PDB file of N, CA, C and O in Angstrom:
ATOM      1  N   MET A  13       0.844  -1.182  -0.011  1.00 73.00           N
ATOM      2  CA  MET A  13       0.015  -0.037   0.038  1.00 73.00           C
ATOM      3  C   MET A  13       0.882   1.272   0.033  1.00 73.00           C
ATOM      4  O   MET A  13       0.478   2.318  -0.655  1.00 73.00           O
ATOM      5  N   ASP A  14       1.963   1.249   0.748  1.00 79.00           N
ATOM      6  CA  ASP A  14       2.951   2.265   0.689  1.00 79.00           C
ATOM      7  C   ASP A  14       3.493   2.661  -0.649  1.00 79.00           C
ATOM      8  O   ASP A  14       3.573   3.924  -0.925  1.00 79.00           O
ATOM      9  N   GLY A  15       3.652   1.656  -1.464  1.00 88.00           N
ATOM     10  CA  GLY A  15       4.243   2.034  -2.856  1.00 88.00           C
ATOM     11  C   GLY A  15       3.140   2.521  -3.787  1.00 88.00           C
ATOM     12  O   GLY A  15       3.414   3.302  -4.673  1.00 88.00           O
ATOM     13  N   THR A  16       1.997   2.242  -3.551  1.00 93.00           N
ATOM     14  CA  THR A  16       0.713   2.647  -4.332  1.00 93.00           C
ATOM     15  C   THR A  16       0.599   4.239  -4.128  1.00 93.00           C
ATOM     16  O   THR A  16       0.269   4.932  -5.020  1.00 93.00           O
ATOM     17  N   VAL A  17       0.750   4.748  -3.025  1.00 93.00           N
ATOM     18  CA  VAL A  17       0.598   6.182  -2.628  1.00 93.00           C
ATOM     19  C   VAL A  17       1.722   6.899  -3.440  1.00 93.00           C
ATOM     20  O   VAL A  17       1.517   7.984  -4.026  1.00 93.00           O
ATOM     21  N   ILE A  18       2.801   6.352  -3.373  1.00 94.00           N
ATOM     22  CA  ILE A  18       4.041   7.013  -4.153  1.00 94.00           C
ATOM     23  C   ILE A  18       3.790   7.063  -5.624  1.00 94.00           C
ATOM     24  O   ILE A  18       4.049   8.017  -6.263  1.00 94.00           O
ATOM     25  N   VAL A  19       3.224   6.021  -6.272  1.00 96.00           N
ATOM     26  CA  VAL A  19       3.071   5.894  -7.600  1.00 96.00           C
ATOM     27  C   VAL A  19       1.842   6.832  -7.968  1.00 96.00           C
ATOM     28  O   VAL A  19       2.061   7.612  -8.942  1.00 96.00           O
ATOM     29  N   ILE A  20       0.807   6.966  -7.141  1.00 96.00           N
ATOM     30  CA  ILE A  20      -0.131   7.989  -7.515  1.00 96.00           C
ATOM     31  C   ILE A  20       0.373   9.378  -7.500  1.00 96.00           C
ATOM     32  O   ILE A  20      -0.070  10.222  -8.266  1.00 96.00           O
ATOM     33  N   ILE A  21       1.192   9.685  -6.467  1.00 96.00           N
ATOM     34  CA  ILE A  21       1.658  11.118  -6.406  1.00 96.00           C
ATOM     35  C   ILE A  21       2.622  11.344  -7.543  1.00 96.00           C
ATOM     36  O   ILE A  21       2.530  12.449  -8.114  1.00 96.00           O
ATOM     37  N   LEU A  22       3.324  10.513  -8.024  1.00 96.00           N
ATOM     38  CA  LEU A  22       4.130  10.595  -9.082  1.00 96.00           C
ATOM     39  C   LEU A  22       3.398  10.729 -10.321  1.00 96.00           C
ATOM     40  O   LEU A  22       3.689  11.721 -11.283  1.00 96.00           O
ATOM     41  N   ALA A  23       2.251   9.986 -10.482  1.00 97.00           N
ATOM     42  CA  ALA A  23       1.273  10.141 -11.667  1.00 97.00           C
ATOM     43  C   ALA A  23       0.763  11.412 -11.775  1.00 97.00           C
ATOM     44  O   ALA A  23       0.595  12.187 -12.691  1.00 97.00           O
ATOM     45  N   VAL A  24       0.201  11.932 -10.625  1.00 97.00           N
ATOM     46  CA  VAL A  24      -0.421  13.262 -10.499  1.00 97.00           C
ATOM     47  C   VAL A  24       0.634  14.338 -10.829  1.00 97.00           C
ATOM     48  O   VAL A  24       0.348  15.294 -11.683  1.00 97.00           O
ATOM     49  N   ALA A  25       1.889  14.275 -10.209  1.00 98.00           N
ATOM     50  CA  ALA A  25       2.882  15.207 -10.622  1.00 98.00           C
ATOM     51  C   ALA A  25       3.183  15.194 -12.126  1.00 98.00           C
ATOM     52  O   ALA A  25       3.545  16.199 -12.762  1.00 98.00           O
ATOM     53  N   GLY A  26       3.301  13.912 -12.789  1.00 97.00           N
ATOM     54  CA  GLY A  26       3.552  13.812 -14.144  1.00 97.00           C
ATOM     55  C   GLY A  26       2.482  14.384 -15.088  1.00 97.00           C
ATOM     56  O   GLY A  26       2.769  15.117 -16.005  1.00 97.00           O
ATOM     57  N   VAL A  27       1.176  14.212 -14.679  1.00 97.00           N
ATOM     58  CA  VAL A  27       0.132  14.765 -15.404  1.00 97.00           C
ATOM     59  C   VAL A  27       0.174  16.188 -15.311  1.00 97.00           C
ATOM     60  O   VAL A  27      -0.078  17.080 -16.289  1.00 97.00           O
ATOM     61  N   ALA A  28       0.388  16.825 -14.151  1.00 98.00           N
ATOM     62  CA  ALA A  28       0.291  18.349 -13.902  1.00 98.00           C
ATOM     63  C   ALA A  28       1.655  18.877 -14.651  1.00 98.00           C
ATOM     64  O   ALA A  28       1.377  19.968 -15.383  1.00 98.00           O
ATOM     65  N   SER A  29       2.771  18.195 -14.802  1.00 98.00           N
ATOM     66  CA  SER A  29       3.922  18.840 -15.512  1.00 98.00           C
ATOM     67  C   SER A  29       3.565  18.731 -17.037  1.00 98.00           C
ATOM     68  O   SER A  29       3.958  19.713 -17.766  1.00 98.00           O
ATOM     69  N   VAL A  30       3.028  17.769 -17.470  1.00 97.00           N
ATOM     70  CA  VAL A  30       2.673  17.598 -18.911  1.00 97.00           C
ATOM     71  C   VAL A  30       1.581  18.673 -19.246  1.00 97.00           C
ATOM     72  O   VAL A  30       1.683  19.383 -20.320  1.00 97.00           O
ATOM     73  N   LEU A  31       0.562  18.960 -18.376  1.00 97.00           N
ATOM     74  CA  LEU A  31      -0.342  20.048 -18.701  1.00 97.00           C
ATOM     75  C   LEU A  31       0.273  21.410 -18.571  1.00 97.00           C
ATOM     76  O   LEU A  31       0.000  22.221 -19.517  1.00 97.00           O
ATOM     77  N   LEU A  32       1.265  21.594 -17.781  1.00 97.00           N
ATOM     78  CA  LEU A  32       1.931  22.937 -17.687  1.00 97.00           C
ATOM     79  C   LEU A  32       2.768  23.115 -18.804  1.00 97.00           C
ATOM     80  O   LEU A  32       2.783  24.160 -19.495  1.00 97.00           O
ATOM     81  N   PHE A  33       3.369  22.140 -19.335  1.00 97.00           N
ATOM     82  CA  PHE A  33       4.152  22.124 -20.552  1.00 97.00           C
ATOM     83  C   PHE A  33       3.231  22.434 -21.844  1.00 97.00           C
ATOM     84  O   PHE A  33       3.669  23.386 -22.645  1.00 97.00           O
ATOM     85  N   ALA A  34       2.209  21.893 -21.945  1.00 97.00           N
ATOM     86  CA  ALA A  34       1.156  22.039 -22.993  1.00 97.00           C
ATOM     87  C   ALA A  34       0.655  23.515 -22.995  1.00 97.00           C
ATOM     88  O   ALA A  34       0.576  24.225 -23.983  1.00 97.00           O
ATOM     89  N   ILE A  35       0.402  23.969 -21.774  1.00 97.00           N
ATOM     90  CA  ILE A  35      -0.047  25.460 -21.609  1.00 97.00           C
ATOM     91  C   ILE A  35       0.970  26.347 -22.064  1.00 97.00           C
ATOM     92  O   ILE A  35       0.603  27.363 -22.748  1.00 97.00           O
ATOM     93  N   LYS A  36       2.122  26.120 -21.606  1.00 97.00           N
ATOM     94  CA  LYS A  36       3.331  26.963 -21.932  1.00 97.00           C
ATOM     95  C   LYS A  36       3.503  27.026 -23.473  1.00 97.00           C
ATOM     96  O   LYS A  36       3.728  28.005 -24.097  1.00 97.00           O
ATOM     97  N   GLY A  37       3.416  25.823 -24.200  1.00 96.00           N
ATOM     98  CA  GLY A  37       3.549  25.768 -25.567  1.00 96.00           C
ATOM     99  C   GLY A  37       2.554  26.585 -26.346  1.00 96.00           C
ATOM    100  O   GLY A  37       2.704  27.324 -27.307  1.00 96.00           O
ATOM    101  N   ILE A  38       1.264  26.329 -25.899  1.00 94.00           N
ATOM    102  CA  ILE A  38       0.183  27.243 -26.469  1.00 94.00           C
ATOM    103  C   ILE A  38       0.336  28.719 -26.238  1.00 94.00           C
ATOM    104  O   ILE A  38       0.243  29.435 -27.173  1.00 94.00           O
ATOM    105  N   SER A  39       0.675  29.016 -25.068  1.00 96.00           N
ATOM    106  CA  SER A  39       0.782  30.483 -24.665  1.00 96.00           C
ATOM    107  C   SER A  39       2.096  31.068 -25.499  1.00 96.00           C
ATOM    108  O   SER A  39       2.031  32.270 -25.822  1.00 96.00           O
ATOM    109  N   ASP A  40       3.095  30.245 -25.862  1.00 95.00           N
ATOM    110  CA  ASP A  40       4.050  30.896 -26.618  1.00 95.00           C
ATOM    111  C   ASP A  40       3.623  30.992 -27.954  1.00 95.00           C
ATOM    112  O   ASP A  40       4.357  32.019 -28.757  1.00 95.00           O
ATOM    113  N   GLN A  41       2.780  30.379 -28.584  1.00 95.00           N
ATOM    114  CA  GLN A  41       2.281  30.503 -29.928  1.00 95.00           C
ATOM    115  C   GLN A  41       1.219  31.630 -30.158  1.00 95.00           C
ATOM    116  O   GLN A  41       0.947  31.962 -31.220  1.00 95.00           O
ATOM    117  N   LEU A  42       0.612  32.028 -28.983  1.00 94.00           N
ATOM    118  CA  LEU A  42      -0.497  32.994 -29.131  1.00 94.00           C
ATOM    119  C   LEU A  42      -0.165  34.310 -29.826  1.00 94.00           C
ATOM    120  O   LEU A  42      -0.736  34.827 -30.657  1.00 94.00           O
ATOM    121  N   PRO A  43       1.050  34.896 -29.369  1.00 95.00           N
ATOM    122  CA  PRO A  43       1.493  36.190 -30.156  1.00 95.00           C
ATOM    123  C   PRO A  43       1.592  36.007 -31.693  1.00 95.00           C
ATOM    124  O   PRO A  43       1.182  36.968 -32.465  1.00 95.00           O
ATOM    125  N   ASP A  44       2.283  34.972 -32.131  1.00 95.00           N
ATOM    126  CA  ASP A  44       2.235  34.676 -33.562  1.00 95.00           C
ATOM    127  C   ASP A  44       0.752  34.427 -34.161  1.00 95.00           C
ATOM    128  O   ASP A  44       0.487  35.008 -35.307  1.00 95.00           O
ATOM    129  N   LEU A  45      -0.100  33.859 -33.397  1.00 94.00           N
ATOM    130  CA  LEU A  45      -1.437  33.637 -33.829  1.00 94.00           C
ATOM    131  C   LEU A  45      -2.251  34.912 -33.997  1.00 94.00           C
ATOM    132  O   LEU A  45      -2.876  35.221 -35.073  1.00 94.00           O
ATOM    133  N   PHE A  46      -2.075  35.873 -33.022  1.00 96.00           N
ATOM    134  CA  PHE A  46      -2.674  37.103 -33.022  1.00 96.00           C
ATOM    135  C   PHE A  46      -2.085  37.975 -34.240  1.00 96.00           C
ATOM    136  O   PHE A  46      -2.879  38.738 -34.954  1.00 96.00           O
ATOM    137  N   GLU A  47      -0.745  37.853 -34.463  1.00 96.00           N
ATOM    138  CA  GLU A  47      -0.269  38.643 -35.679  1.00 96.00           C
ATOM    139  C   GLU A  47      -0.816  38.133 -36.916  1.00 96.00           C
ATOM    140  O   GLU A  47      -1.034  38.931 -37.699  1.00 96.00           O
ATOM    141  N   SER A  48      -0.798  36.953 -37.085  1.00 97.00           N
ATOM    142  CA  SER A  48      -1.363  36.322 -38.203  1.00 97.00           C
ATOM    143  C   SER A  48      -2.829  36.819 -38.461  1.00 97.00           C
ATOM    144  O   SER A  48      -3.250  37.104 -39.542  1.00 97.00           O
ATOM    145  N   PHE A  49      -3.640  36.748 -37.493  1.00 96.00           N
ATOM    146  CA  PHE A  49      -5.007  37.110 -37.519  1.00 96.00           C
ATOM    147  C   PHE A  49      -5.098  38.589 -37.895  1.00 96.00           C
ATOM    148  O   PHE A  49      -5.915  39.111 -38.752  1.00 96.00           O
ATOM    149  N   ARG A  50      -4.205  39.459 -37.275  1.00 97.00           N
ATOM    150  CA  ARG A  50      -4.238  40.814 -37.707  1.00 97.00           C
ATOM    151  C   ARG A  50      -3.863  41.058 -39.100  1.00 97.00           C
ATOM    152  O   ARG A  50      -4.653  41.919 -39.830  1.00 97.00           O
ATOM    153  N   ARG A  51      -2.892  40.411 -39.689  1.00 97.00           N
ATOM    154  CA  ARG A  51      -2.471  40.604 -41.069  1.00 97.00           C
ATOM    155  C   ARG A  51      -3.624  40.100 -42.021  1.00 97.00           C
ATOM    156  O   ARG A  51      -3.955  40.712 -42.943  1.00 97.00           O
ATOM    157  N   ALA A  52      -4.289  38.905 -41.513  1.00 96.00           N
ATOM    158  CA  ALA A  52      -5.447  38.513 -42.355  1.00 96.00           C
ATOM    159  C   ALA A  52      -6.561  39.458 -42.379  1.00 96.00           C
ATOM    160  O   ALA A  52      -7.263  39.772 -43.444  1.00 96.00           O
ATOM    161  N   ARG A  53      -7.003  40.108 -41.229  1.00 96.00           N
ATOM    162  CA  ARG A  53      -7.994  41.043 -41.117  1.00 96.00           C
ATOM    163  C   ARG A  53      -7.656  42.301 -41.827  1.00 96.00           C
ATOM    164  O   ARG A  53      -8.547  42.824 -42.606  1.00 96.00           O
ATOM    165  N   ASP A  54      -6.372  42.670 -41.977  1.00 96.00           N
ATOM    166  CA  ASP A  54      -5.988  43.923 -42.718  1.00 96.00           C
ATOM    167  C   ASP A  54      -6.151  43.593 -44.220  1.00 96.00           C
ATOM    168  O   ASP A  54      -6.501  44.533 -45.054  1.00 96.00           O
ATOM    169  N   ALA A  55      -5.703  42.448 -44.615  1.00 95.00           N
ATOM    170  CA  ALA A  55      -5.825  42.064 -46.132  1.00 95.00           C
ATOM    171  C   ALA A  55      -7.220  42.079 -46.383  1.00 95.00           C
ATOM    172  O   ALA A  55      -7.491  42.496 -47.614  1.00 95.00           O
ATOM    173  N   TRP A  56      -8.069  41.439 -45.669  1.00 95.00           N
ATOM    174  CA  TRP A  56      -9.504  41.453 -45.986  1.00 95.00           C
ATOM    175  C   TRP A  56     -10.109  42.867 -46.141  1.00 95.00           C
ATOM    176  O   TRP A  56     -10.832  43.170 -47.093  1.00 95.00           O
ATOM    177  N   ARG A  57      -9.727  43.834 -45.292  1.00 95.00           N
ATOM    178  CA  ARG A  57     -10.169  45.187 -45.266  1.00 95.00           C
ATOM    179  C   ARG A  57      -9.685  45.815 -46.538  1.00 95.00           C
ATOM    180  O   ARG A  57     -10.476  46.447 -47.305  1.00 95.00           O
ATOM    181  N   ARG A  58      -8.272  45.617 -46.947  1.00 94.00           N
ATOM    182  CA  ARG A  58      -7.870  46.241 -48.126  1.00 94.00           C
ATOM    183  C   ARG A  58      -8.582  45.656 -49.341  1.00 94.00           C
ATOM    184  O   ARG A  58      -8.863  46.379 -50.367  1.00 94.00           O
ATOM    185  N   LEU A  59      -8.915  44.332 -49.390  1.00 92.00           N
ATOM    186  CA  LEU A  59      -9.724  43.693 -50.504  1.00 92.00           C
ATOM    187  C   LEU A  59     -11.027  44.375 -50.622  1.00 92.00           C
ATOM    188  O   LEU A  59     -11.377  44.792 -51.704  1.00 92.00           O
ATOM    189  N   LYS A  60     -11.670  44.556 -49.490  1.00 91.00           N
ATOM    190  CA  LYS A  60     -13.009  45.148 -49.573  1.00 91.00           C
ATOM    191  C   LYS A  60     -12.981  46.634 -49.966  1.00 91.00           C
ATOM    192  O   LYS A  60     -13.857  47.115 -50.746  1.00 91.00           O
ATOM    193  N   GLU A  61     -11.967  47.328 -49.546  1.00 90.00           N
ATOM    194  CA  GLU A  61     -11.818  48.726 -49.997  1.00 90.00           C
ATOM    195  C   GLU A  61     -11.579  48.693 -51.531  1.00 90.00           C
ATOM    196  O   GLU A  61     -12.114  49.620 -52.247  1.00 90.00           O
ATOM    197  N   GLU A  62     -10.696  47.910 -51.990  1.00 87.00           N
ATOM    198  CA  GLU A  62     -10.502  47.898 -53.500  1.00 87.00           C
ATOM    199  C   GLU A  62     -11.645  47.592 -54.311  1.00 87.00           C
ATOM    200  O   GLU A  62     -11.943  48.197 -55.192  1.00 87.00           O
ATOM    201  N   GLN A  63     -12.364  46.608 -53.824  1.00 85.00           N
ATOM    202  CA  GLN A  63     -13.691  46.174 -54.434  1.00 85.00           C
ATOM    203  C   GLN A  63     -14.755  47.367 -54.467  1.00 85.00           C
ATOM    204  O   GLN A  63     -15.412  47.706 -55.330  1.00 85.00           O
ATOM    205  N   GLY A  64     -14.622  48.123 -53.235  1.00 81.00           N
ATOM    206  CA  GLY A  64     -15.588  49.305 -53.301  1.00 81.00           C
ATOM    207  C   GLY A  64     -15.162  50.429 -54.106  1.00 81.00           C
ATOM    208  O   GLY A  64     -16.033  51.136 -54.734  1.00 81.00           O
ATOM    209  N   GLU A  65     -13.863  50.640 -54.415  1.00 79.00           N
ATOM    210  CA  GLU A  65     -13.410  51.611 -55.184  1.00 79.00           C
ATOM    211  C   GLU A  65     -13.779  51.295 -56.708  1.00 79.00           C
ATOM    212  O   GLU A  65     -13.986  52.188 -57.544  1.00 79.00           O
ATOM    213  N   VAL A  66     -13.732  50.021 -57.066  1.00 72.00           N
ATOM    214  CA  VAL A  66     -14.010  49.577 -58.387  1.00 72.00           C
ATOM    215  C   VAL A  66     -15.495  49.860 -58.829  1.00 72.00           C
ATOM    216  O   VAL A  66     -15.926  50.352 -59.808  1.00 72.00           O
ATOM    217  N   THR A  67     -16.387  49.685 -57.696  1.00 67.00           N
ATOM    218  CA  THR A  67     -17.760  49.653 -58.132  1.00 67.00           C
ATOM    219  C   THR A  67     -18.129  51.099 -57.842  1.00 67.00           C
ATOM    220  O   THR A  67     -19.375  51.482 -58.436  1.00 67.00           O
ATOM    221  N   LYS A  68     -17.537  52.072 -57.083  1.00 60.00           N
ATOM    222  CA  LYS A  68     -18.044  53.399 -57.014  1.00 60.00           C
ATOM    223  C   LYS A  68     -17.742  54.120 -58.222  1.00 60.00           C
ATOM    224  O   LYS A  68     -16.696  54.103 -58.762  1.00 60.00           O
ATOM    225  N   PRO A  69     -18.604  55.068 -58.536  1.00 58.00           N
ATOM    226  CA  PRO A  69     -18.258  55.915 -59.810  1.00 58.00           C
ATOM    227  C   PRO A  69     -17.298  57.044 -59.314  1.00 58.00           C
ATOM    228  O   PRO A  69     -17.262  57.328 -58.079  1.00 58.00           O
ATOM    229  N   ASP A  70     -16.657  57.550 -60.307  1.00 56.00           N
ATOM    230  CA  ASP A  70     -15.662  58.723 -59.871  1.00 56.00           C
ATOM    231  C   ASP A  70     -16.429  59.955 -59.369  1.00 56.00           C
ATOM    232  O   ASP A  70     -17.464  60.176 -59.907  1.00 56.00           O
ATOM    233  N   ASP A  71     -15.848  60.565 -58.457  1.00 59.00           N
ATOM    234  CA  ASP A  71     -16.367  61.741 -57.843  1.00 59.00           C
ATOM    235  C   ASP A  71     -15.922  62.903 -58.657  1.00 59.00           C
ATOM    236  O   ASP A  71     -16.588  64.012 -58.524  1.00 59.00           O
ATOM    237  N   THR A  72     -15.052  62.796 -59.519  1.00 62.00           N
ATOM    238  CA  THR A  72     -14.518  63.969 -60.346  1.00 62.00           C
ATOM    239  C   THR A  72     -15.480  64.108 -61.524  1.00 62.00           C
ATOM    240  O   THR A  72     -15.730  63.105 -62.164  1.00 62.00           O
ATOM    241  N   LYS A  73     -15.848  65.351 -61.712  1.00 65.00           N
ATOM    242  CA  LYS A  73     -16.648  65.627 -62.850  1.00 65.00           C
ATOM    243  C   LYS A  73     -15.938  66.494 -63.845  1.00 65.00           C
ATOM    244  O   LYS A  73     -15.150  67.299 -63.553  1.00 65.00           O
ATOM    245  N   GLU A  74     -16.168  66.011 -65.149  1.00 64.00           N
ATOM    246  CA  GLU A  74     -15.500  66.758 -66.125  1.00 64.00           C
ATOM    247  C   GLU A  74     -16.215  68.058 -66.415  1.00 64.00           C
ATOM    248  O   GLU A  74     -17.452  68.076 -66.568  1.00 64.00           O
ATOM    249  N   PRO A  75     -15.572  69.235 -66.695  1.00 62.00           N
ATOM    250  CA  PRO A  75     -16.260  70.377 -67.117  1.00 62.00           C
ATOM    251  C   PRO A  75     -16.899  70.183 -68.502  1.00 62.00           C
ATOM    252  O   PRO A  75     -16.300  69.544 -69.248  1.00 62.00           O
ATOM    253  N   PRO A  76     -18.043  70.856 -68.636  1.00 61.00           N
ATOM    254  CA  PRO A  76     -18.672  70.719 -69.989  1.00 61.00           C
ATOM    255  C   PRO A  76     -17.832  71.353 -71.030  1.00 61.00           C
ATOM    256  O   PRO A  76     -17.037  72.214 -70.738  1.00 61.00           O
ATOM    257  N   SER A  77     -17.833  70.786 -72.262  1.00 61.00           N
ATOM    258  CA  SER A  77     -17.106  71.301 -73.315  1.00 61.00           C
ATOM    259  C   SER A  77     -17.515  72.697 -73.745  1.00 61.00           C
ATOM    260  O   SER A  77     -18.827  73.035 -73.509  1.00 61.00           O
ATOM    261  N   SER A  78     -16.761  73.556 -74.195  1.00 57.00           N
ATOM    262  CA  SER A  78     -17.091  74.863 -74.559  1.00 57.00           C
ATOM    263  C   SER A  78     -18.161  74.904 -75.676  1.00 57.00           C
ATOM    264  O   SER A  78     -18.836  75.899 -75.968  1.00 57.00           O
ATOM    265  N   ALA A  79     -18.196  74.002 -76.556  1.00 57.00           N
ATOM    266  CA  ALA A  79     -19.169  74.020 -77.726  1.00 57.00           C
ATOM    267  C   ALA A  79     -20.483  73.684 -77.209  1.00 57.00           C
ATOM    268  O   ALA A  79     -21.498  74.252 -77.885  1.00 57.00           O
ATOM    269  N   ALA A  80     -20.717  73.074 -76.129  1.00 56.00           N
ATOM    270  CA  ALA A  80     -22.076  72.745 -75.666  1.00 56.00           C
ATOM    271  C   ALA A  80     -22.574  73.926 -74.854  1.00 56.00           C
ATOM    272  O   ALA A  80     -23.838  74.062 -74.574  1.00 56.00           O
ATOM    273  N   VAL A  81     -21.870  74.838 -74.370  1.00 54.00           N
ATOM    274  CA  VAL A  81     -22.253  75.921 -73.398  1.00 54.00           C
ATOM    275  C   VAL A  81     -22.228  77.264 -74.321  1.00 54.00           C
ATOM    276  O   VAL A  81     -21.175  77.568 -74.815  1.00 54.00           O
ATOM    277  N   PRO A  82     -23.337  77.900 -74.477  1.00 55.00           N
ATOM    278  CA  PRO A  82     -23.325  79.141 -75.169  1.00 55.00           C
ATOM    279  C   PRO A  82     -22.653  80.272 -74.530  1.00 55.00           C
ATOM    280  O   PRO A  82     -22.625  80.310 -73.356  1.00 55.00           O
ATOM    281  N   ALA A  83     -22.090  81.089 -75.248  1.00 55.00           N
ATOM    282  CA  ALA A  83     -21.347  82.192 -74.639  1.00 55.00           C
ATOM    283  C   ALA A  83     -22.352  83.310 -74.195  1.00 55.00           C
ATOM    284  O   ALA A  83     -23.232  83.713 -74.919  1.00 55.00           O
ATOM    285  N   GLY A  84     -22.406  83.647 -72.952  1.00 60.00           N
ATOM    286  CA  GLY A  84     -23.099  84.755 -72.406  1.00 60.00           C
ATOM    287  C   GLY A  84     -24.628  84.141 -72.326  1.00 60.00           C
ATOM    288  O   GLY A  84     -24.901  83.032 -72.020  1.00 60.00           O
ATOM    289  N   ASP A  85     -25.571  85.070 -72.688  1.00 56.00           N
ATOM    290  CA  ASP A  85     -27.081  84.745 -72.633  1.00 56.00           C
ATOM    291  C   ASP A  85     -27.622  84.318 -73.915  1.00 56.00           C
ATOM    292  O   ASP A  85     -28.742  83.961 -74.133  1.00 56.00           O
ATOM    293  N   GLU A  86     -26.850  84.395 -74.990  1.00 57.00           N
ATOM    294  CA  GLU A  86     -27.407  84.084 -76.308  1.00 57.00           C
ATOM    295  C   GLU A  86     -27.531  82.663 -76.564  1.00 57.00           C
ATOM    296  O   GLU A  86     -26.703  81.703 -76.185  1.00 57.00           O
ATOM    297  N   GLU A  87     -28.662  82.244 -77.291  1.00 58.00           N
ATOM    298  CA  GLU A  87     -28.830  80.886 -77.612  1.00 58.00           C
ATOM    299  C   GLU A  87     -27.829  80.492 -78.956  1.00 58.00           C
ATOM    300  O   GLU A  87     -27.512  81.295 -79.725  1.00 58.00           O
ATOM    301  N   PRO A  88     -27.485  79.320 -78.828  1.00 57.00           N
ATOM    302  CA  PRO A  88     -26.700  78.863 -80.111  1.00 57.00           C
ATOM    303  C   PRO A  88     -27.477  78.876 -81.357  1.00 57.00           C
ATOM    304  O   PRO A  88     -28.736  78.584 -81.258  1.00 57.00           O
ATOM    305  N   SER A  89     -26.890  79.147 -82.369  1.00 59.00           N
ATOM    306  CA  SER A  89     -27.717  79.276 -83.684  1.00 59.00           C
ATOM    307  C   SER A  89     -27.962  77.814 -84.151  1.00 59.00           C
ATOM    308  O   SER A  89     -27.382  76.888 -83.874  1.00 59.00           O
ATOM    309  N   VAL A  90     -29.046  77.698 -84.998  1.00 57.00           N
ATOM    310  CA  VAL A  90     -29.523  76.539 -85.578  1.00 57.00           C
ATOM    311  C   VAL A  90     -28.478  75.861 -86.391  1.00 57.00           C
ATOM    312  O   VAL A  90     -28.201  74.681 -86.398  1.00 57.00           O
ATOM    313  N   ALA A  91     -27.657  76.822 -87.097  1.00 55.00           N
ATOM    314  CA  ALA A  91     -26.706  76.180 -88.061  1.00 55.00           C
ATOM    315  C   ALA A  91     -25.468  75.683 -87.117  1.00 55.00           C
ATOM    316  O   ALA A  91     -24.748  74.788 -87.766  1.00 55.00           O
ATOM    317  N   ALA A  92     -25.341  76.054 -85.999  1.00 54.00           N
ATOM    318  CA  ALA A  92     -24.219  75.649 -85.206  1.00 54.00           C
ATOM    319  C   ALA A  92     -24.621  74.271 -84.546  1.00 54.00           C
ATOM    320  O   ALA A  92     -23.662  73.512 -84.413  1.00 54.00           O
ATOM    321  N   CYS A  93     -25.751  73.955 -84.453  1.00 55.00           N
ATOM    322  CA  CYS A  93     -26.154  72.724 -83.927  1.00 55.00           C
ATOM    323  C   CYS A  93     -26.396  71.575 -84.919  1.00 55.00           C
ATOM    324  O   CYS A  93     -26.230  70.497 -84.588  1.00 55.00           O
ATOM    325  N   GLU A  94     -26.556  72.093 -86.241  1.00 55.00           N
ATOM    326  CA  GLU A  94     -26.779  71.059 -87.337  1.00 55.00           C
ATOM    327  C   GLU A  94     -25.343  70.589 -87.824  1.00 55.00           C
ATOM    328  O   GLU A  94     -24.402  71.320 -87.917  1.00 55.00           O
ATOM    329  N   SER A  95     -25.223  69.359 -88.203  1.00 54.00           N
ATOM    330  CA  SER A  95     -23.907  68.940 -88.796  1.00 54.00           C
ATOM    331  C   SER A  95     -24.077  69.048 -90.267  1.00 54.00           C
ATOM    332  O   SER A  95     -25.095  68.779 -90.827  1.00 54.00           O
ATOM    333  N   PRO A  96     -22.967  69.265 -91.103  1.00 54.00           N
ATOM    334  CA  PRO A  96     -23.042  69.479 -92.522  1.00 54.00           C
ATOM    335  C   PRO A  96     -23.393  68.176 -93.178  1.00 54.00           C
ATOM    336  O   PRO A  96     -23.346  67.056 -92.946  1.00 54.00           O
TER     337      PRO A  96
END
């Protein structure tokens, strides 16, 4: 019976040390995991922004050509509107 208690104590200590080793290994990998997650999130945001830019119309408007705008208040003549 005396040997059984020692074996149980050693088994519990072994399980505890394996658990601590596993927890330490996982916690050492967490910063890399968070960095990878951040890079993936940034890449996803850039992709969505690029897709949004492609589908949005340009905000810049071209000024109307001078031929379409009459000078002053006068109306363009009929001859200027007709093509030869």
